[in-house]
mmCIF file of C-alpha atoms in Angstrom:
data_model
loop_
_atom_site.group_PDB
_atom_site.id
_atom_site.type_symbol
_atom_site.label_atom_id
_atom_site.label_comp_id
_atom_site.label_asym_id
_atom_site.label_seq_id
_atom_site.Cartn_x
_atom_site.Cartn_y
_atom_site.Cartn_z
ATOM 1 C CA UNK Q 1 22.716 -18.971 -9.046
ATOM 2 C CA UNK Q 2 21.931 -16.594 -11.336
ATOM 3 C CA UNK Q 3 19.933 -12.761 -11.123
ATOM 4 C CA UNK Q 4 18.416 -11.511 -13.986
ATOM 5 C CA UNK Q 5 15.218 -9.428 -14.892
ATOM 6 C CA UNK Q 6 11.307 -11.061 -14.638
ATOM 7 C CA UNK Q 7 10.572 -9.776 -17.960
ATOM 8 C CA UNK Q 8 10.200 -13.825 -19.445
ATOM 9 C CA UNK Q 9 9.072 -15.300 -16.099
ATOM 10 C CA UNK Q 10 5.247 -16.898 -15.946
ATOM 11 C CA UNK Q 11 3.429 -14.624 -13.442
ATOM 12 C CA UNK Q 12 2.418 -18.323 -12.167
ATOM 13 C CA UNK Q 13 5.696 -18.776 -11.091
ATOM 14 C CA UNK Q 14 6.275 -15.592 -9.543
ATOM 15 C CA UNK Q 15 3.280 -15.733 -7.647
ATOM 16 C CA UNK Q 16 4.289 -19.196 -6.428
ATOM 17 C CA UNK Q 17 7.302 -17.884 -5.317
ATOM 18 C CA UNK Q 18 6.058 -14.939 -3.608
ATOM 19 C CA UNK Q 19 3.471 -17.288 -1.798
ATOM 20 C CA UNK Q 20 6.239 -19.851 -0.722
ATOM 21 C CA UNK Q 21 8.574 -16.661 0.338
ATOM 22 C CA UNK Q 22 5.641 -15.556 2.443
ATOM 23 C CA UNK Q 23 4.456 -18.537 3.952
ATOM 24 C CA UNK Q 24 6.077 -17.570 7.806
ATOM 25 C CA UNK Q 25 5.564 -13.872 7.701
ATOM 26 C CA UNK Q 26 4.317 -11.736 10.247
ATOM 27 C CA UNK Q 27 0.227 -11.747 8.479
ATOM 28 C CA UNK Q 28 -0.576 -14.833 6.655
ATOM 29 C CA UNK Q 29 -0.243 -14.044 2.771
ATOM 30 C CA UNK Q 30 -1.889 -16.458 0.175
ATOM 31 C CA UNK Q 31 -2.041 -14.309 -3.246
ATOM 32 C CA UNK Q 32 -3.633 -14.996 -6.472
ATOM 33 C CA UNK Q 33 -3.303 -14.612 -9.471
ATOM 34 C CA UNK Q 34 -5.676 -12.194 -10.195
ATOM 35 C CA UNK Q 35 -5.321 -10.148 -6.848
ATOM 36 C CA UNK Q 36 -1.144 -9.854 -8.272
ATOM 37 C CA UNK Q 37 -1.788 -8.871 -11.731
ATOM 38 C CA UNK Q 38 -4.230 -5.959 -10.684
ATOM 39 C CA UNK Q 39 -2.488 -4.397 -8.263
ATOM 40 C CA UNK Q 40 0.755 -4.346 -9.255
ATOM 41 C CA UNK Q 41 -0.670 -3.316 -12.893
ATOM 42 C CA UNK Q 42 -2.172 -0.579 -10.993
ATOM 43 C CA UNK Q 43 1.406 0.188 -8.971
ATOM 44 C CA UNK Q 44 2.829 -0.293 -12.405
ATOM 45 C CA UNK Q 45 4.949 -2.816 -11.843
ATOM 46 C CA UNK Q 46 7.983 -3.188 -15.105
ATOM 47 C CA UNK Q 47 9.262 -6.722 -15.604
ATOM 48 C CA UNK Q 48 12.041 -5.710 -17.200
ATOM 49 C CA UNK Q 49 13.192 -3.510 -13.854
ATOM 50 C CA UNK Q 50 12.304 -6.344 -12.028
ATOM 51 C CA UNK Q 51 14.505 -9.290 -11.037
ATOM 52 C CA UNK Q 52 14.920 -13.234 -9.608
ATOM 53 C CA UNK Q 53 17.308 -15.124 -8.270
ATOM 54 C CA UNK Q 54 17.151 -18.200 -10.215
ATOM 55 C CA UNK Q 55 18.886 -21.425 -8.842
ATOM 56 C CA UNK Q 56 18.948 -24.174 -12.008
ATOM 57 C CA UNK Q 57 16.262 -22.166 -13.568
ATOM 58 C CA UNK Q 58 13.907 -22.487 -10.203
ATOM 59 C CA UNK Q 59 12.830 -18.758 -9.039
ATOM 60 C CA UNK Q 60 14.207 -18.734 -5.735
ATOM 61 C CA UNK Q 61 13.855 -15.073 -4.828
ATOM 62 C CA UNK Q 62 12.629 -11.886 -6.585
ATOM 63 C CA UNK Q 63 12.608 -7.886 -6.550
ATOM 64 C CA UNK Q 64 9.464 -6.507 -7.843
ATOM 65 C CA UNK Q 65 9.682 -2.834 -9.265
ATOM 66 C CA UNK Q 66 6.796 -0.186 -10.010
ATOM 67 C CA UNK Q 67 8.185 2.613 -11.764
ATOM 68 C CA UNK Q 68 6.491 5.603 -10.891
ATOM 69 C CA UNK Q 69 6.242 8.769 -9.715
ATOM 70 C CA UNK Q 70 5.980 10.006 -5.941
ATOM 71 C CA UNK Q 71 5.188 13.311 -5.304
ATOM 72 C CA UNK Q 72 7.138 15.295 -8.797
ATOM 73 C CA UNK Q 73 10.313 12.206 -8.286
ATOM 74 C CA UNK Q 74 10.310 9.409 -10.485
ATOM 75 C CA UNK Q 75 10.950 6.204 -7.938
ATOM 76 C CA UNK Q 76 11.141 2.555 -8.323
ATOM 77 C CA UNK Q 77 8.484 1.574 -5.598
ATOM 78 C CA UNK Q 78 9.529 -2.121 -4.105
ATOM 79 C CA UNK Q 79 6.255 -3.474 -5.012
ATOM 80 C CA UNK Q 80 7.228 -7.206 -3.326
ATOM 81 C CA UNK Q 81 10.331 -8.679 -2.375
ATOM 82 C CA UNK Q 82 10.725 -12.290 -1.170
ATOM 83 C CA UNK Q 83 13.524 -15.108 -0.692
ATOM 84 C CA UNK Q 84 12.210 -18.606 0.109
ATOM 85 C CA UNK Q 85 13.109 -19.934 3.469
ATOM 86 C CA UNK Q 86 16.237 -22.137 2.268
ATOM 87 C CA UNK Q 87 18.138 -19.476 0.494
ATOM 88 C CA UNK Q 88 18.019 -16.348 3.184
ATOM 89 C CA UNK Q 89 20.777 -15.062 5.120
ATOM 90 C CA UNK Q 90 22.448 -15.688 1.934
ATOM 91 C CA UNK Q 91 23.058 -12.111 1.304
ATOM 92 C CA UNK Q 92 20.943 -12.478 -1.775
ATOM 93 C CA UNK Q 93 18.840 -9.082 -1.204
ATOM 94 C CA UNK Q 94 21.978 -7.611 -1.483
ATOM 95 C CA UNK Q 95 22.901 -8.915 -5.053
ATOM 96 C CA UNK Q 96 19.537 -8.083 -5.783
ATOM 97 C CA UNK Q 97 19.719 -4.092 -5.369
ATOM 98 C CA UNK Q 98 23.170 -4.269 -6.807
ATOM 99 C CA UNK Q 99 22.166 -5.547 -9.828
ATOM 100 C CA UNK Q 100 19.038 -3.421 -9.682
ATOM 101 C CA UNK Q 101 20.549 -0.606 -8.823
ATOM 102 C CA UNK Q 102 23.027 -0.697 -12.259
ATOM 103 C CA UNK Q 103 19.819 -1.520 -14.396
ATOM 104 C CA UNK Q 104 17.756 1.341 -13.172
ATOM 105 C CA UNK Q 105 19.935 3.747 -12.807
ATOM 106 C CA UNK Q 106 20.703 3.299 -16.669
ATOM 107 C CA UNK Q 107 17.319 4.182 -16.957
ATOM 108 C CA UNK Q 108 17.156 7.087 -15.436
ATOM 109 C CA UNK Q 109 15.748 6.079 -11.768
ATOM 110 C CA UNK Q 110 17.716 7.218 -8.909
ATOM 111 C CA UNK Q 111 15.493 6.598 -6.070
ATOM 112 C CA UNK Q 112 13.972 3.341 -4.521
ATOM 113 C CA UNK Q 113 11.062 3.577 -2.123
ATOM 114 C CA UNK Q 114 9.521 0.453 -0.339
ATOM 115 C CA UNK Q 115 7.196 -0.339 3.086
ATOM 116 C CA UNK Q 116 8.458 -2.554 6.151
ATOM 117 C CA UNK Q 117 6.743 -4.121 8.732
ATOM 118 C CA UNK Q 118 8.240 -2.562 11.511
ATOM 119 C CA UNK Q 119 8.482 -6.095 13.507
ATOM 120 C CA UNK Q 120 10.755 -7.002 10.992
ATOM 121 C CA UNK Q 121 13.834 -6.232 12.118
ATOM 122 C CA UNK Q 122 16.020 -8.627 10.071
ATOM 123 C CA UNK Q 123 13.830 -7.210 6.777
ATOM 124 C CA UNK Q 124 15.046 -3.468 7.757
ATOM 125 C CA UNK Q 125 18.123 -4.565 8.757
ATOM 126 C CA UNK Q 126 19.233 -6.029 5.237
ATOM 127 C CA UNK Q 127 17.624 -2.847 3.490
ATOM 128 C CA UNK Q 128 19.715 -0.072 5.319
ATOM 129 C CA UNK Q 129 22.715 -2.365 4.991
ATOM 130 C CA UNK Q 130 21.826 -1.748 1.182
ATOM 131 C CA UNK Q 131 21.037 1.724 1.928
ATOM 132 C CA UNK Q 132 17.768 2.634 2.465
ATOM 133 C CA UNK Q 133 16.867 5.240 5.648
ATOM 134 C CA UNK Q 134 13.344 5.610 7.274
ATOM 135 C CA UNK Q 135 11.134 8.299 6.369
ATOM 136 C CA UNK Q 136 7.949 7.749 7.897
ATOM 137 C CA UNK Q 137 5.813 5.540 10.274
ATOM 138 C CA UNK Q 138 2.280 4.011 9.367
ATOM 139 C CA UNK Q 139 -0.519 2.567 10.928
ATOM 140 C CA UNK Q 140 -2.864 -0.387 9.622
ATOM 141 C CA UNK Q 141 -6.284 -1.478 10.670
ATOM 142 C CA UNK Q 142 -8.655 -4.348 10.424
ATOM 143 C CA UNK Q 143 -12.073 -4.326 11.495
ATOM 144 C CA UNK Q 144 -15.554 -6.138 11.342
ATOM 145 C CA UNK Q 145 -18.338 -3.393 10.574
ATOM 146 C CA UNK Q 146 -21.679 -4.363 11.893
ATOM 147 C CA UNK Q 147 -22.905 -0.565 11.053
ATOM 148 C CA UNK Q 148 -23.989 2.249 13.207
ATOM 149 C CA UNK Q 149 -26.413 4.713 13.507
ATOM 150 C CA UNK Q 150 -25.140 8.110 14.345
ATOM 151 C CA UNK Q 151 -27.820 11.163 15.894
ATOM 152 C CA UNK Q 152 -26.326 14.702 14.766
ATOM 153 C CA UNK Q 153 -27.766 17.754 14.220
ATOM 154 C CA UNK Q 154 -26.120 18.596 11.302
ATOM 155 C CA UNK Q 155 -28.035 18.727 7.972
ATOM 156 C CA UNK Q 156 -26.445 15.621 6.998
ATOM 157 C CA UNK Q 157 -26.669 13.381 3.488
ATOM 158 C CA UNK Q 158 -24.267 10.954 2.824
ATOM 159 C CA UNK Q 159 -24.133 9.566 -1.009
ATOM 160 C CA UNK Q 160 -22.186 6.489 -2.181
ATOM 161 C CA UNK Q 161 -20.881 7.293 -5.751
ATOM 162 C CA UNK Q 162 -18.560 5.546 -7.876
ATOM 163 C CA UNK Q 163 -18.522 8.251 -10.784
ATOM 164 C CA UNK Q 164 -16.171 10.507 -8.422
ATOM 165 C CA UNK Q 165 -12.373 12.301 -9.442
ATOM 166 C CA UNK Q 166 -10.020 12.529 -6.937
ATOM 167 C CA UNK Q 167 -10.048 16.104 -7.086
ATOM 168 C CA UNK Q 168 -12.769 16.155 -5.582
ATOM 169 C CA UNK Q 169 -11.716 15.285 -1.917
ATOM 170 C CA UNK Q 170 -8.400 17.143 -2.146
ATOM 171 C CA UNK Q 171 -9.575 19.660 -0.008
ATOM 172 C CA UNK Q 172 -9.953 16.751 2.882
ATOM 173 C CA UNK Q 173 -6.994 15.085 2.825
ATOM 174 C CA UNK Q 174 -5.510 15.215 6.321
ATOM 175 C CA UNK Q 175 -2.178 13.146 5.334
ATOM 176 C CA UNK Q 176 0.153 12.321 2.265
ATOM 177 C CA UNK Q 177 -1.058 9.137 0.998
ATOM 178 C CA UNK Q 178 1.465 5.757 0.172
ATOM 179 C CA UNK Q 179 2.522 5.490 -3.183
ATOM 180 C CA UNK Q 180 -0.452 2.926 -3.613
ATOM 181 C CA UNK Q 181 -2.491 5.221 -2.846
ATOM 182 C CA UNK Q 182 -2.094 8.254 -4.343
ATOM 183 C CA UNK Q 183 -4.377 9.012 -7.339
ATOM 184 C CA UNK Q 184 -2.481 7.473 -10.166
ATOM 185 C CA UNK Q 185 -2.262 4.387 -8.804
ATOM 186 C CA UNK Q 186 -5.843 4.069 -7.788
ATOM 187 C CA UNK Q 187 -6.472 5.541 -11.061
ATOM 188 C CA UNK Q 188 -6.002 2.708 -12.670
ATOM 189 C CA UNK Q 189 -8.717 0.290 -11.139
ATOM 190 C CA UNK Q 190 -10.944 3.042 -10.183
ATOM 191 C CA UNK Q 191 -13.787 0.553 -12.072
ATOM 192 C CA UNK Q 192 -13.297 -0.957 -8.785
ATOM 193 C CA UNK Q 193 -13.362 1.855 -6.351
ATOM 194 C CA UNK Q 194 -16.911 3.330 -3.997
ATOM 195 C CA UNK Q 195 -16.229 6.480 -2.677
ATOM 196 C CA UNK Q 196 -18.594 7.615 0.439
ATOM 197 C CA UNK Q 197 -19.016 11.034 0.564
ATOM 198 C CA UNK Q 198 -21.221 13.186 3.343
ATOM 199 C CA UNK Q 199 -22.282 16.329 2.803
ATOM 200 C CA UNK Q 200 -23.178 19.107 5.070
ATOM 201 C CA UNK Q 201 -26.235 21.596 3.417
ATOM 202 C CA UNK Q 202 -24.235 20.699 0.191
ATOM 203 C CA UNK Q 203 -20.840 20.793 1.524
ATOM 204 C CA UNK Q 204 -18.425 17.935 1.535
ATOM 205 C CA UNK Q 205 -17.348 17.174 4.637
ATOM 206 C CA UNK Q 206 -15.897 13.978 4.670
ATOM 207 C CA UNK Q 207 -15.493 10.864 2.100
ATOM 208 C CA UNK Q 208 -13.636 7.098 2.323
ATOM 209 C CA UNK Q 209 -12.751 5.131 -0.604
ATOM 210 C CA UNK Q 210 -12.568 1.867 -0.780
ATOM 211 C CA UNK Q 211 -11.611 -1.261 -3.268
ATOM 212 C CA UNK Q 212 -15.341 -2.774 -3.874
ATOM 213 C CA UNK Q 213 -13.999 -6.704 -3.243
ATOM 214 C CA UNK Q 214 -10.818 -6.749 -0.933
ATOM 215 C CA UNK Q 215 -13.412 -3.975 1.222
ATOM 216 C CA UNK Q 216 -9.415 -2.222 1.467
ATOM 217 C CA UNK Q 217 -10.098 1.513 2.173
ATOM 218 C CA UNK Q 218 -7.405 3.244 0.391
ATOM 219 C CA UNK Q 219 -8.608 6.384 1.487
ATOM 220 C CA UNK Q 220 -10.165 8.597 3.856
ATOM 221 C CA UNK Q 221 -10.454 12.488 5.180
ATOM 222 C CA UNK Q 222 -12.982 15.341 6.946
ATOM 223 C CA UNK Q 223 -12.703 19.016 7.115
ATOM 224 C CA UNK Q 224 -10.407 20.583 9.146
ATOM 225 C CA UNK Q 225 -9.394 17.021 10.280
ATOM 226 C CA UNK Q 226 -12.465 17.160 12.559
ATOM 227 C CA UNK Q 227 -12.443 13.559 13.096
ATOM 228 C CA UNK Q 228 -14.740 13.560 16.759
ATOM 229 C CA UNK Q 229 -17.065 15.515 14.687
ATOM 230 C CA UNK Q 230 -17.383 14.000 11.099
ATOM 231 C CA UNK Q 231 -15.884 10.500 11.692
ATOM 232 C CA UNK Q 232 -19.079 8.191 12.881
ATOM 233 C CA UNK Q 233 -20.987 10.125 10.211
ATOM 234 C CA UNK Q 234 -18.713 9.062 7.595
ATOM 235 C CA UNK Q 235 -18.422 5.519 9.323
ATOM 236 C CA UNK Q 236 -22.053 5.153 9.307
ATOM 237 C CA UNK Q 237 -22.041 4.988 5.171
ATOM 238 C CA UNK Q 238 -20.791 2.008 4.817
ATOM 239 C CA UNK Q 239 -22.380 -1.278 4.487
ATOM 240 C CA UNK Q 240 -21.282 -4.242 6.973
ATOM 241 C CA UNK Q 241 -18.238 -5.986 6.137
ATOM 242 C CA UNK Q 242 -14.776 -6.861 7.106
ATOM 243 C CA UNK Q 243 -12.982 -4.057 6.123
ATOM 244 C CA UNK Q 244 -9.184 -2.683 6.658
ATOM 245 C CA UNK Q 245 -7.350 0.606 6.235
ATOM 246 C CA UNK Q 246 -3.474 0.606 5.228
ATOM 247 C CA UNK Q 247 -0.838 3.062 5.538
ATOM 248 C CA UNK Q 248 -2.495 5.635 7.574
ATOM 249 C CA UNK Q 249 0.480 8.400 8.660
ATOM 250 C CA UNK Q 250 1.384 7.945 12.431
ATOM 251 C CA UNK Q 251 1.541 11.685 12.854
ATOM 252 C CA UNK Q 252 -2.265 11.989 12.350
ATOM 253 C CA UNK Q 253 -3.225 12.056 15.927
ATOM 254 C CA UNK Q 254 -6.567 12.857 15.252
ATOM 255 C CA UNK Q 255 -7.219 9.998 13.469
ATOM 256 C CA UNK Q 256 -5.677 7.417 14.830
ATOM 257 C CA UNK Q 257 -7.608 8.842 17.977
ATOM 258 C CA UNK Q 258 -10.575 8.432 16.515
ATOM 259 C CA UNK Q 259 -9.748 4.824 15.406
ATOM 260 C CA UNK Q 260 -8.802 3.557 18.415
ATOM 261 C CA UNK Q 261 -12.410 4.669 19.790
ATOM 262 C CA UNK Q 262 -14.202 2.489 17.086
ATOM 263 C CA UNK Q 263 -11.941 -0.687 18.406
ATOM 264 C CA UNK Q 264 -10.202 -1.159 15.344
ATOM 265 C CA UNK Q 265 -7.377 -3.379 15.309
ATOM 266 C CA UNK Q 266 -4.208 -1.515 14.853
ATOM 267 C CA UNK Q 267 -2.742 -5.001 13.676
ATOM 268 C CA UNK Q 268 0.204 -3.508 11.864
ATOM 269 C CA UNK Q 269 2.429 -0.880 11.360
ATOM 270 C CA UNK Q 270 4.988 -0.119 8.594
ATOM 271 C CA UNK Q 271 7.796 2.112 8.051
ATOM 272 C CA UNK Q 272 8.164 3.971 4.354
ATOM 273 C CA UNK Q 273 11.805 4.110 3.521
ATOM 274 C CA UNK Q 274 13.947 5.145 0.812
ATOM 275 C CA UNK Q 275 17.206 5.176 -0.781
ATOM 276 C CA UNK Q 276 18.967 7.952 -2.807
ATOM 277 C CA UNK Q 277 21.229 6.316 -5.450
ATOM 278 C CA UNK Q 278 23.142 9.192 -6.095
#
């Protein structure tokens, strides 16, 4: 078998791969090609950091890198990471990241971040062994939105725009966002992004925003973290769907109370880890 970098591999075949890799995981996974090539052009995923595990020239198992920043650190983000069925507990994630590891740190990247399933004990297993530690916990919800209508005597107007800047709902954040979801990333497909904002006598007060097809908020925040008082407001803004919300912090009690009132499905949770080269 051989590891080298994705940089000449069809995204076809990598997709294929990752599909087949993901075909008995913990939430059923069917990519395309499309859904791939914009998001992890929006992560900013480099082929050339990237790399396979090729077994006669058949793509076996991969390590897909976005090299970015988080927070003022550049990072290579583990945008996807998959062995097919036949070849695991072949220690193969582990020739992976030492190849990897070589490769970026030549260029200058000295810290790996990725997200874990936290039912995936083998999968978190294998990455401390390489050396990765857990940072954080996150929440992620699914739910089917019929709508509501919320009474409040606020002076209330809630706006849908898609001409917004990120700036403009800094003052609402209540968490740090994922990697994939902190403004350069979104950045990138923001052609694709609604963000609902409500406003109290002119003041904003609370805003979502979410991707227009996969209805994925990437998202979401109200003053003072106020969510019994702002968070059906904001809810009521958006239009019925199926919609889900990823990588919410698990120290935001606030919100994840609020959450659990609405009945969405907490049908996930992840851990953010990382791993210091150096």
């Amino acid at each position: 078998m051989e590891i080298k970098p994705l940089a000449h591999t069809p995204i076809s075949e990598i997709v294929a791969t990752l599909n087949h890799a993901f075909s008995d995981y913990f939430v059923p996974i069917n990519f395309t090609e499309e859904y791939v090539n914009e998001r992890w052009a929006a992560s900013g995923v480099d082929y050339k950091l990237s790399f396979g595990v090729f077994d006669e020239n058949k793509l076996v198992g991969f390590l897909i890198h976005a090299i970015n920043f988080y927070g003022t650190t550049k990072v290579a983000y583990n945008a996807s990471t998959g062995i097919i069925p036949k070849y695991r507990r072949q220690g193969l994630l582990t020739k992976l990241y030492d190849k990897a590891i070589v490769v970026l740190t030549e260029n200058g990247i000295q810290k790996s971040t990725l997200e874990c399933i936290t039912k995936n004990e083998r999968a978190i297993g294998a990455y401390q062994k390489v050396g990765f530690s857990i940072d954080r916990k996150y929440h992620l919800y699914k739910f089917d939105w019929k709508g509501i209508e919320v009474e409040t005597e606020l002076e209330i107007e809630i706006k849908a725009i898609t001409d917004f800047q990120f700036s403009d709902f800094n003052h609402l954040q209540n968490y740090i966002p994922s990697i994939e979801n902190q403004n350069h990333f979104l950045e990138k497909y923001k052609q694709n992004l609604t963000a609902i904002s409500v406003f109290d006598k002119n003041e904003n007060v609370a805003y979502l925003i979410f991707h227009n097809t996969s209805k994925r908020i990437h998202r979401l925040g109200v003053k003072n973290n106020n969510w019994k008082k702002y968070g059906a407001i904001l809810f009521s803004g958006l239009q019925k769907a199926n919609y889900n919300i990823i990588n919410i912090d698990s120290e935001n009690k606030s919100m994840h109370k609020f959450f659990k009132k609405m009945n969405f499905d907490n049908y996930i949770n992840q851990y953010d880890m990382s791993f210091d080269f150096v």
